[in-house]
Amino acid sequence: METMSDALLPKKNIAVLGAGFGGVAAARALGRALRRSAELRKLYDLIVIDRSAEHIYTPGLYEVATAAREDADPLTLKHTAAIPLEESFSGLPIRIIQDEVLGVEPSLRAETPAGILVPPSEYLIRLRDGGTIRAEYLVLALGAVVNDFGIPGVPKHGLVFKNFGDALRVRSAITETFQRTAQAHIVIAGGGATGVELTGELVSLTRHLRRAWKRDIRPRFTLVEAGERLLPGPPLIVAEIAKKRLERLGVTVRLHTRIIEVAEGTATVQAPEGANTRIAFDRFIWSGGIKPSPVLAGIVVPKDQRGRCTVDLDLTIHGENNLFAIGDLTCFADPATNQPLPSVATIAMAEGSIAAINVLARINRQPLRHYHPPKHTPMIVPVCGKWAIAYVAGFTAAGFSVFLLRLAADLRYFLKVLPPLKALRFFLRSAAVYFRND
Ligand SMILES: Cc1cc2nc3c(=O)[nH]c(=O)nc-3n(C[C@H](O)[C@H](O)[C@H](O)COP(=O)(O)OP(=O)(O)OC[C@H]3O[C@@H](n4cnc5c(N)ncnc54)[C@H](O)[C@@H]3O)c2cc1C
């Protein structure tokens, strides 16, 4: 029973900024802890702030970008890749605030007589519409944005592929181009997982449109990569299998080829020989990299050369007791290799769970846990049709069975973040789009 003095205790906030893969994992774990403990609920409110009311399931964006005609209305497509936060947090004591985070500042940073900075007792979160919110514990999970590395012409002449709106834009631009030109040339820059999967799915879309329109459209696809291989990260064999698959589909793969400028209809590239050449295109898609959320630039915390905040093994930002950071905006040096972890959903989710455990440990004055990254970061990349390549637990496999594995991974994720029936419905809707597309 709540006593008078309990009711008078000022409640503090635990805030999770960003409800993507990392933020949702952290918020759900914290929400479950609050639901279990009346004591904790007396002391803390849990708030999640995101500019969107939905968590975007990014692996579903390829199907949005290349959806078959009957699924092409944006609302139907949204139901296959956007998970409503209300549904994901239903039954948990979580307050969702839909607003844009503009900045985070320490509310108070005392200095001892010896000149040592004491970590702040609270953080102030500045919002676009909602003024300022204070939080005692903060989990930064704002993700990343597209990085064009300042290459001239990319923002003006290139499509990008990072969020739901981008996926719709890619779809309408590509179909419009195919309607206009039967032999369009589509250039995709960036041979990471996004570039490889998107290229494969565009080939798939072409096949579908050829049948649907009864027109002999024969676009050419070129995938350009500055590095010496596709799919950096897993062993080279994974990259070679993916490259062979794309080439068999008719895609030209150009490695060691760096985009240096993009203009109307042409991309200037630096080829292996060092000379600059031009590639004419009808559509140019940039998937060459990401950089941390711009909000991070305004927060005074240690960062690496790529602007990501450097976190300790317990996921606190170095020197900040109550400020945790997870996912794509962080640089976590793997203790086994001393290399930063890749920016993938599986790592953001695992970090979200550990950050939640550590927020609770901090509240309970217990030691914090370290995040132990997996030895092999799992990767499953579908490449056109019901075919995918995977690198999981140190094993490489490809083919239809891997495509099924990917569907199983989707279902597993939906079951993690949604009540079972809703997860199943979401899965069936997205799988239906997959099957119609592929
Ligand atoms: C097309 C695509 C496909 C991918 N496929 C895979 C895959 O198959 N497997 C895999 O492991 N990884 C995949 N990834 C990578 C994966 O999506 C990211 O690594 C993952 O989303 C990182 O999680 P996060 O929580 O750090 O950030 P995000 O999931 O990006 O979440 C960040 C959240 O913060 C919110 N936000 C950002 N800025 C603000 C602000 N200023 N105010 C309020 N809210 C804000 C955003 O709306 C978003 O909800 C893919 C990425 C893309 C783009």
Coordinates of C-alpha atoms and ligand atoms in Angstrom, one line a residue:
M1 CA 0.0 0.0 0.0
E2 CA 1.3 3.4 -0.9
T3 CA 1.9 5.6 2.2
M4 CA 1.6 9.4 2.3
S5 CA 5.4 9.8 2.3
D6 CA 5.7 7.5 -0.7
A7 CA 3.2 9.6 -2.6
L8 CA 5.2 12.7 -1.8
L9 CA 8.5 11.2 -3.0
P10 CA 9.4 13.0 -6.2
K11 CA 9.5 10.4 -9.0
K12 CA 12.5 10.4 -11.3
N13 CA 12.7 9.3 -14.9
I14 CA 14.6 6.6 -16.7
A15 CA 14.6 7.6 -20.3
V16 CA 15.3 5.6 -23.5
L17 CA 16.0 7.8 -26.5
G18 CA 15.2 6.1 -29.7
A19 CA 12.9 3.1 -30.2
G20 CA 14.7 1.1 -32.8
F21 CA 16.2 -2.3 -32.3
G22 CA 18.4 -1.3 -29.3
G23 CA 15.9 1.1 -27.7
V24 CA 13.0 -1.3 -27.9
A25 CA 15.0 -4.1 -26.3
A26 CA 16.2 -1.8 -23.5
A27 CA 12.7 -0.4 -22.9
R28 CA 11.0 -3.7 -22.9
A29 CA 13.5 -5.2 -20.4
L30 CA 13.2 -2.1 -18.1
G31 CA 9.4 -2.1 -18.5
R32 CA 9.2 -5.7 -17.4
A33 CA 11.4 -4.9 -14.3
L34 CA 9.1 -2.0 -13.4
R35 CA 6.0 -4.1 -13.9
R36 CA 7.5 -6.7 -11.4
S37 CA 8.6 -4.2 -8.8
A38 CA 6.1 -1.8 -7.1
E39 CA 9.1 -0.4 -5.2
L40 CA 10.8 0.6 -8.4
R41 CA 7.5 2.1 -9.8
K42 CA 7.3 4.3 -6.8
L43 CA 10.6 5.8 -7.5
Y44 CA 10.8 5.8 -11.3
D45 CA 8.8 6.4 -14.5
L46 CA 10.1 4.9 -17.7
I47 CA 9.8 7.0 -20.8
V48 CA 10.7 6.2 -24.4
I49 CA 11.1 9.1 -26.8
D50 CA 11.1 8.6 -30.6
R51 CA 10.1 10.9 -33.4
S52 CA 8.1 8.0 -34.9
A53 CA 5.2 6.1 -33.4
E54 CA 6.6 2.9 -35.0
H55 CA 9.7 0.8 -34.7
I56 CA 10.9 0.1 -38.2
Y57 CA 12.0 -3.5 -38.9
T58 CA 14.7 -2.5 -41.4
P59 CA 15.2 -6.0 -42.8
G60 CA 11.6 -5.7 -44.1
L61 CA 12.4 -2.5 -46.1
Y62 CA 13.7 -4.3 -49.1
E63 CA 10.3 -5.9 -49.7
V64 CA 8.7 -2.4 -49.3
A65 CA 11.1 -1.0 -51.9
T66 CA 10.4 -3.8 -54.3
A67 CA 6.8 -4.7 -53.5
A68 CA 4.7 -6.3 -56.0
R69 CA 2.0 -4.1 -57.5
E70 CA -1.0 -5.3 -55.5
D71 CA 0.8 -4.5 -52.2
A72 CA 2.0 -1.1 -53.3
D73 CA -0.2 1.2 -51.3
P74 CA 1.9 2.7 -48.5
L75 CA -0.4 1.8 -45.7
T76 CA -0.4 -1.9 -46.5
L77 CA 3.3 -1.8 -46.9
K78 CA 3.7 0.0 -43.6
H79 CA 2.0 -3.0 -41.9
T80 CA 4.8 -5.2 -43.0
A81 CA 7.8 -3.2 -41.8
A82 CA 6.6 -0.8 -39.1
I83 CA 5.8 -2.2 -35.6
P84 CA 3.5 0.2 -33.6
L85 CA 5.3 1.1 -30.3
E86 CA 1.9 1.0 -28.5
E87 CA 1.6 -2.7 -29.4
S88 CA 5.2 -3.5 -28.6
F89 CA 5.0 -1.9 -25.2
S90 CA 1.4 -3.0 -24.4
G91 CA 1.0 -4.1 -20.8
L92 CA 4.3 -2.5 -19.7
P93 CA 4.5 0.7 -17.6
I94 CA 6.1 2.7 -20.4
R95 CA 5.2 6.3 -21.4
I96 CA 5.8 6.8 -25.1
I97 CA 6.6 10.4 -26.1
Q98 CA 6.5 11.0 -29.9
D99 CA 8.8 13.9 -30.4
E100 CA 12.2 14.7 -31.8
V101 CA 15.2 14.8 -29.5
L102 CA 17.3 17.9 -30.2
G103 CA 19.9 17.6 -27.5
V104 CA 21.0 16.1 -24.2
E105 CA 22.8 18.1 -21.5
P106 CA 24.0 17.3 -18.0
S107 CA 21.8 19.2 -15.6
L108 CA 24.6 19.6 -13.1
R109 CA 28.3 18.7 -13.4
A110 CA 30.0 19.5 -10.1
E111 CA 33.8 19.9 -9.8
T112 CA 35.6 18.7 -6.6
P113 CA 38.3 21.0 -5.0
A114 CA 40.9 18.8 -6.7
G115 CA 39.4 19.7 -10.1
I116 CA 37.8 16.3 -10.8
L117 CA 34.6 16.4 -12.6
V118 CA 31.8 14.5 -10.9
P119 CA 29.3 12.9 -13.2
P120 CA 26.0 14.8 -13.4
S121 CA 23.1 13.7 -11.2
E122 CA 20.5 14.2 -14.0
Y123 CA 20.3 14.8 -17.8
L124 CA 18.2 17.3 -19.5
I125 CA 16.6 16.1 -22.8
R126 CA 15.6 18.9 -25.1
L127 CA 12.7 18.1 -27.4
R128 CA 11.4 19.9 -30.5
D129 CA 7.8 20.2 -29.4
G130 CA 7.7 19.1 -25.7
G131 CA 10.2 21.4 -24.0
T132 CA 12.6 19.7 -21.7
I133 CA 12.5 16.4 -19.8
R134 CA 14.8 15.4 -16.9
A135 CA 16.1 11.9 -16.5
E136 CA 18.3 10.3 -13.9
Y137 CA 19.2 7.4 -16.1
L138 CA 19.5 7.7 -19.9
V139 CA 19.9 5.1 -22.6
L140 CA 21.0 6.7 -25.9
A141 CA 19.7 4.6 -28.8
L142 CA 19.2 7.1 -31.6
G143 CA 20.8 5.0 -34.3
A144 CA 22.5 6.4 -37.4
V145 CA 21.8 8.4 -40.6
V146 CA 23.1 8.0 -44.1
N147 CA 26.7 9.1 -44.6
D148 CA 27.5 10.3 -48.1
F149 CA 31.1 11.2 -47.0
G150 CA 30.7 14.6 -48.6
I151 CA 30.8 13.2 -52.1
P152 CA 29.6 16.0 -54.4
G153 CA 26.2 15.3 -56.0
V154 CA 25.1 12.3 -53.9
P155 CA 22.4 14.1 -52.0
K156 CA 21.1 15.8 -55.1
H157 CA 21.2 13.0 -57.6
G158 CA 21.1 9.9 -55.5
L159 CA 18.4 7.9 -53.8
V160 CA 19.2 6.7 -50.3
F161 CA 17.9 3.6 -48.5
K162 CA 17.7 3.9 -44.7
N163 CA 14.1 4.3 -43.6
F164 CA 10.5 3.6 -44.6
G165 CA 10.1 6.8 -46.6
D166 CA 13.3 6.0 -48.5
A167 CA 12.0 2.6 -49.4
L168 CA 8.8 4.0 -50.8
R169 CA 10.9 6.6 -52.8
V170 CA 13.1 3.9 -54.2
R171 CA 10.2 1.9 -55.3
S172 CA 8.4 4.7 -57.0
A173 CA 11.6 6.1 -58.7
I174 CA 12.6 2.7 -60.0
T175 CA 9.1 1.7 -61.3
E176 CA 8.8 5.2 -62.9
T177 CA 12.2 4.7 -64.6
F178 CA 11.3 1.3 -65.9
Q179 CA 8.0 2.7 -67.3
R180 CA 10.0 5.4 -69.1
T181 CA 13.0 3.3 -70.3
A182 CA 13.0 -0.4 -71.0
Q183 CA 16.8 -0.6 -70.8
A184 CA 17.5 1.6 -67.8
H185 CA 20.8 1.5 -66.1
I186 CA 20.6 1.4 -62.3
V187 CA 23.8 2.0 -60.3
I188 CA 23.9 1.0 -56.7
A189 CA 26.9 2.3 -54.7
G190 CA 28.0 0.4 -51.6
G191 CA 28.6 -3.3 -51.5
G192 CA 27.6 -3.9 -47.8
A193 CA 24.7 -6.0 -46.9
T194 CA 22.2 -3.2 -47.8
G195 CA 23.6 -2.7 -51.3
V196 CA 23.9 -6.5 -52.0
E197 CA 20.3 -7.3 -50.8
L198 CA 18.8 -4.3 -52.5
T199 CA 20.4 -5.1 -55.8
G200 CA 19.1 -8.6 -55.6
E201 CA 15.6 -7.5 -54.8
L202 CA 15.6 -5.0 -57.6
V203 CA 16.4 -7.8 -60.0
S204 CA 13.4 -9.6 -58.5
L205 CA 11.2 -6.6 -59.0
T206 CA 12.2 -6.4 -62.6
R207 CA 11.1 -10.0 -63.2
H208 CA 7.8 -9.3 -61.5
L209 CA 7.2 -6.1 -63.5
R210 CA 8.1 -7.8 -66.7
R211 CA 5.3 -10.3 -66.1
A212 CA 2.8 -7.8 -64.7
W213 CA 3.3 -5.2 -67.4
K214 CA 3.8 -7.8 -70.2
R215 CA 6.7 -5.6 -71.4
D216 CA 10.2 -6.7 -72.2
I217 CA 12.0 -4.5 -69.7
R218 CA 15.7 -5.3 -69.6
P219 CA 17.4 -2.9 -67.1
R220 CA 21.1 -3.3 -66.3
F221 CA 22.3 -3.2 -62.7
T222 CA 25.8 -2.2 -61.6
L223 CA 26.9 -2.6 -58.0
V224 CA 29.9 -0.4 -57.2
E225 CA 32.1 -1.0 -54.2
A226 CA 35.2 0.9 -53.2
G227 CA 36.7 -2.0 -51.2
E228 CA 38.2 -5.2 -52.4
R229 CA 35.2 -7.3 -51.6
L230 CA 31.4 -7.3 -50.9
L231 CA 29.9 -7.8 -47.5
P232 CA 32.8 -6.8 -45.2
G233 CA 32.9 -8.7 -41.9
P234 CA 32.3 -12.4 -42.5
P235 CA 34.9 -14.6 -44.2
L236 CA 35.7 -13.9 -47.8
I237 CA 33.9 -17.0 -49.0
V238 CA 30.6 -15.3 -48.0
A239 CA 31.4 -12.3 -50.2
E240 CA 32.5 -14.5 -53.1
I241 CA 29.3 -16.6 -53.0
A242 CA 27.2 -13.4 -52.9
K243 CA 29.2 -11.9 -55.8
K244 CA 28.7 -15.0 -58.0
R245 CA 25.0 -15.0 -57.2
L246 CA 24.7 -11.4 -58.3
E247 CA 26.7 -12.0 -61.5
R248 CA 24.6 -15.0 -62.3
L249 CA 21.6 -12.7 -62.1
G250 CA 23.2 -10.4 -64.6
V251 CA 24.5 -7.7 -62.2
T252 CA 27.8 -6.1 -63.0
V253 CA 29.9 -6.0 -59.8
R254 CA 32.7 -3.5 -59.8
L255 CA 35.1 -3.8 -56.8
H256 CA 38.0 -1.3 -56.0
T257 CA 35.8 1.4 -57.6
R258 CA 35.3 4.6 -55.7
I259 CA 32.5 7.1 -56.4
I260 CA 34.1 10.5 -56.4
E261 CA 31.3 12.7 -57.9
V262 CA 27.7 12.3 -59.0
A263 CA 26.0 14.6 -61.5
E264 CA 22.8 14.4 -63.5
G265 CA 22.9 11.0 -65.2
T266 CA 26.6 10.3 -64.6
A267 CA 28.8 9.1 -61.7
T268 CA 32.5 9.7 -61.9
V269 CA 34.5 6.8 -60.4
Q270 CA 38.1 6.1 -59.6
A271 CA 38.8 2.7 -61.0
P272 CA 41.5 0.2 -59.8
E273 CA 44.0 1.6 -62.4
G274 CA 43.6 5.0 -60.7
A275 CA 42.2 6.8 -63.7
N276 CA 38.8 8.5 -63.4
T277 CA 36.0 7.2 -65.6
R278 CA 32.3 7.9 -65.9
I279 CA 29.3 5.6 -65.6
A280 CA 26.1 6.8 -67.1
F281 CA 23.0 5.9 -65.2
D282 CA 19.2 6.4 -65.1
R283 CA 19.0 5.9 -61.4
F284 CA 21.7 6.1 -58.7
I285 CA 21.2 4.6 -55.3
W286 CA 23.7 5.4 -52.5
S287 CA 24.1 2.7 -49.8
G288 CA 27.8 3.5 -49.1
G289 CA 27.7 4.1 -45.3
I290 CA 26.2 5.5 -42.2
K291 CA 27.2 8.0 -39.5
P292 CA 25.8 8.4 -35.9
S293 CA 22.7 10.4 -35.2
P294 CA 23.5 14.1 -35.6
V295 CA 22.1 14.7 -32.0
L296 CA 25.3 13.0 -30.7
A297 CA 27.5 15.7 -32.2
G298 CA 26.1 18.2 -29.7
I299 CA 26.6 16.0 -26.7
V300 CA 29.9 16.4 -25.0
V301 CA 31.1 12.8 -24.6
P302 CA 34.2 10.9 -25.9
K303 CA 33.9 9.9 -29.6
D304 CA 35.9 8.0 -32.2
Q305 CA 37.0 9.4 -35.6
R306 CA 33.6 8.5 -37.1
G307 CA 31.8 10.5 -34.5
R308 CA 30.4 7.5 -32.6
C309 CA 30.5 7.7 -28.8
T310 CA 32.9 5.3 -27.2
V311 CA 31.4 3.1 -24.6
D312 CA 33.0 1.0 -21.9
L313 CA 32.4 -2.7 -21.6
D314 CA 29.3 -2.1 -19.4
L315 CA 27.9 0.2 -22.1
T316 CA 28.2 3.4 -20.0
I317 CA 29.7 6.3 -21.9
H318 CA 33.2 6.7 -20.6
G319 CA 33.2 9.0 -17.5
E320 CA 29.4 9.1 -17.2
N321 CA 27.9 6.8 -14.5
N322 CA 24.2 7.0 -15.6
L323 CA 24.5 7.6 -19.3
F324 CA 24.4 4.4 -21.4
A325 CA 24.7 4.2 -25.2
I326 CA 23.8 1.3 -27.5
G327 CA 23.6 0.3 -31.2
D328 CA 24.6 2.2 -34.3
L329 CA 25.7 5.4 -32.6
T330 CA 28.3 3.7 -30.5
C331 CA 31.8 2.5 -30.9
F332 CA 32.2 -0.6 -28.7
A333 CA 35.7 -2.1 -29.1
D334 CA 35.4 -5.9 -29.0
P335 CA 37.9 -6.9 -26.2
A336 CA 38.8 -10.1 -28.3
T337 CA 39.9 -8.2 -31.4
N338 CA 40.1 -4.5 -30.3
Q339 CA 38.0 -3.7 -33.4
P340 CA 34.7 -1.8 -33.3
L341 CA 31.6 -4.0 -33.6
P342 CA 29.6 -3.8 -36.8
S343 CA 26.4 -1.7 -36.9
V344 CA 23.8 -4.5 -37.0
A345 CA 20.4 -5.0 -35.3
T346 CA 21.5 -8.2 -33.5
I347 CA 24.2 -6.3 -31.6
A348 CA 21.9 -3.3 -30.9
M349 CA 19.3 -5.6 -29.4
A350 CA 21.9 -7.5 -27.2
E351 CA 23.3 -4.2 -26.0
G352 CA 19.8 -2.9 -25.2
S353 CA 19.2 -5.9 -22.9
I354 CA 22.6 -5.4 -21.1
A355 CA 22.0 -1.6 -20.8
A356 CA 18.7 -2.3 -19.1
I357 CA 20.3 -4.8 -16.7
N358 CA 22.9 -2.2 -15.9
V359 CA 20.5 0.7 -15.3
L360 CA 18.8 -1.6 -12.7
A361 CA 22.1 -2.6 -11.3
R362 CA 23.1 1.1 -10.9
I363 CA 19.8 1.8 -9.1
N364 CA 20.3 -1.2 -6.8
R365 CA 24.0 -0.2 -6.2
Q366 CA 25.2 -3.5 -7.7
P367 CA 28.1 -4.2 -9.9
L368 CA 27.5 -3.6 -13.7
R369 CA 27.7 -6.5 -16.2
H370 CA 29.9 -6.4 -19.2
Y371 CA 28.6 -6.9 -22.7
H372 CA 30.3 -9.9 -24.3
P373 CA 29.8 -9.7 -28.1
P374 CA 29.4 -13.0 -30.1
K375 CA 32.6 -14.4 -31.7
H376 CA 30.9 -14.4 -35.1
T377 CA 28.3 -11.7 -35.8
P378 CA 25.4 -13.5 -37.5
M379 CA 24.4 -12.3 -41.0
I380 CA 21.6 -13.5 -43.3
V381 CA 21.4 -11.7 -46.7
P382 CA 18.6 -12.7 -49.1
V383 CA 19.7 -12.1 -52.7
C384 CA 16.8 -12.2 -55.2
G385 CA 14.0 -14.8 -55.0
K386 CA 13.8 -17.4 -52.3
W387 CA 17.6 -17.6 -51.9
A388 CA 19.8 -16.2 -49.1
I389 CA 23.3 -16.5 -47.9
A390 CA 24.1 -16.8 -44.2
Y391 CA 27.1 -16.7 -41.9
V392 CA 25.9 -18.0 -38.5
A393 CA 27.9 -19.4 -35.6
G394 CA 31.0 -19.6 -37.8
F395 CA 29.2 -21.6 -40.6
T396 CA 28.4 -20.4 -44.1
A397 CA 25.4 -21.7 -46.0
A398 CA 23.3 -20.5 -49.0
G399 CA 20.1 -21.4 -50.8
F400 CA 16.4 -21.9 -50.2
S401 CA 16.9 -23.4 -46.7
V402 CA 18.7 -20.2 -45.7
F403 CA 15.8 -18.1 -47.0
L404 CA 13.5 -20.2 -44.7
L405 CA 16.0 -19.5 -41.9
R406 CA 15.6 -15.8 -42.5
L407 CA 11.8 -16.1 -42.3
A408 CA 12.3 -18.0 -39.0
A409 CA 14.5 -15.2 -37.7
D410 CA 11.8 -12.6 -38.7
L411 CA 9.2 -14.6 -36.7
R412 CA 11.5 -15.0 -33.7
Y413 CA 12.1 -11.2 -33.6
F414 CA 8.3 -10.4 -33.9
L415 CA 7.6 -12.8 -31.1
K416 CA 10.2 -11.0 -29.0
V417 CA 8.7 -7.5 -29.4
L418 CA 5.0 -8.2 -29.9
P419 CA 2.3 -10.3 -28.1
P420 CA 2.2 -13.8 -29.7
L421 CA -1.0 -13.3 -31.8
K422 CA 0.0 -9.9 -33.1
A423 CA 3.5 -11.2 -33.8
L424 CA 2.0 -14.0 -35.9
R425 CA -0.3 -11.7 -37.8
F426 CA 2.6 -9.3 -38.5
F427 CA 4.8 -12.2 -39.7
L428 CA 2.1 -13.6 -42.0
R429 CA 1.5 -10.2 -43.5
S430 CA 5.2 -9.6 -44.2
A431 CA 5.8 -13.2 -45.3
A432 CA 2.9 -12.8 -47.8
V433 CA 4.6 -9.8 -49.3
Y434 CA 7.9 -11.7 -49.5
F435 CA 6.3 -14.6 -51.3
R436 CA 4.4 -12.4 -53.8
N437 CA 7.7 -10.4 -54.4
D438 CA 10.0 -13.4 -54.7
Ligands
LIG1 C1 17.7 -1.3 -45.2 C2 18.4 -1.8 -44.0 C3 18.4 -3.2 -43.7 C4 19.0 -3.8 -42.6 N1 19.0 -5.1 -42.4 C5 19.6 -5.6 -41.3 C6 19.5 -7.1 -41.1 O1 18.9 -7.8 -41.9 N2 20.1 -7.5 -40.0 C7 20.8 -6.7 -39.1 O2 21.3 -7.2 -38.1 N3 20.9 -5.4 -39.3 C8 20.3 -4.8 -40.4 N4 20.3 -3.5 -40.6 C9 21.0 -2.6 -39.6 C10 20.1 -2.3 -38.5 O3 18.9 -1.8 -38.9 C11 20.8 -1.4 -37.5 O4 22.0 -1.8 -37.1 C12 19.9 -1.2 -36.3 O5 18.7 -0.6 -36.7 C13 20.6 -0.3 -35.2 O6 19.7 -0.2 -34.1 P1 19.7 1.1 -33.3 O7 18.7 0.8 -32.1 O8 21.0 1.6 -32.9 O9 19.1 2.2 -34.2 P2 17.7 2.3 -35.0 O10 17.1 0.9 -35.1 O11 18.0 3.0 -36.3 O12 16.8 3.1 -34.1 C14 17.0 4.5 -33.9 C15 15.6 5.1 -33.5 O13 15.9 6.4 -33.1 C16 14.9 7.3 -33.6 N5 15.5 8.6 -33.7 C17 16.6 8.9 -34.4 N6 16.9 10.2 -34.2 C18 15.9 10.7 -33.4 C19 15.7 12.0 -32.8 N7 16.5 13.1 -33.0 N8 14.6 12.2 -32.0 C20 13.7 11.1 -31.8 N9 13.9 9.9 -32.3 C21 15.0 9.7 -33.1 C22 14.5 6.7 -34.9 O14 13.2 7.0 -35.3 C23 14.6 5.2 -34.6 O15 13.4 4.6 -34.2 C24 19.7 -2.9 -41.7 C25 19.7 -1.5 -41.9 C26 19.1 -1.0 -43.0 C27 19.1 0.5 -43.3

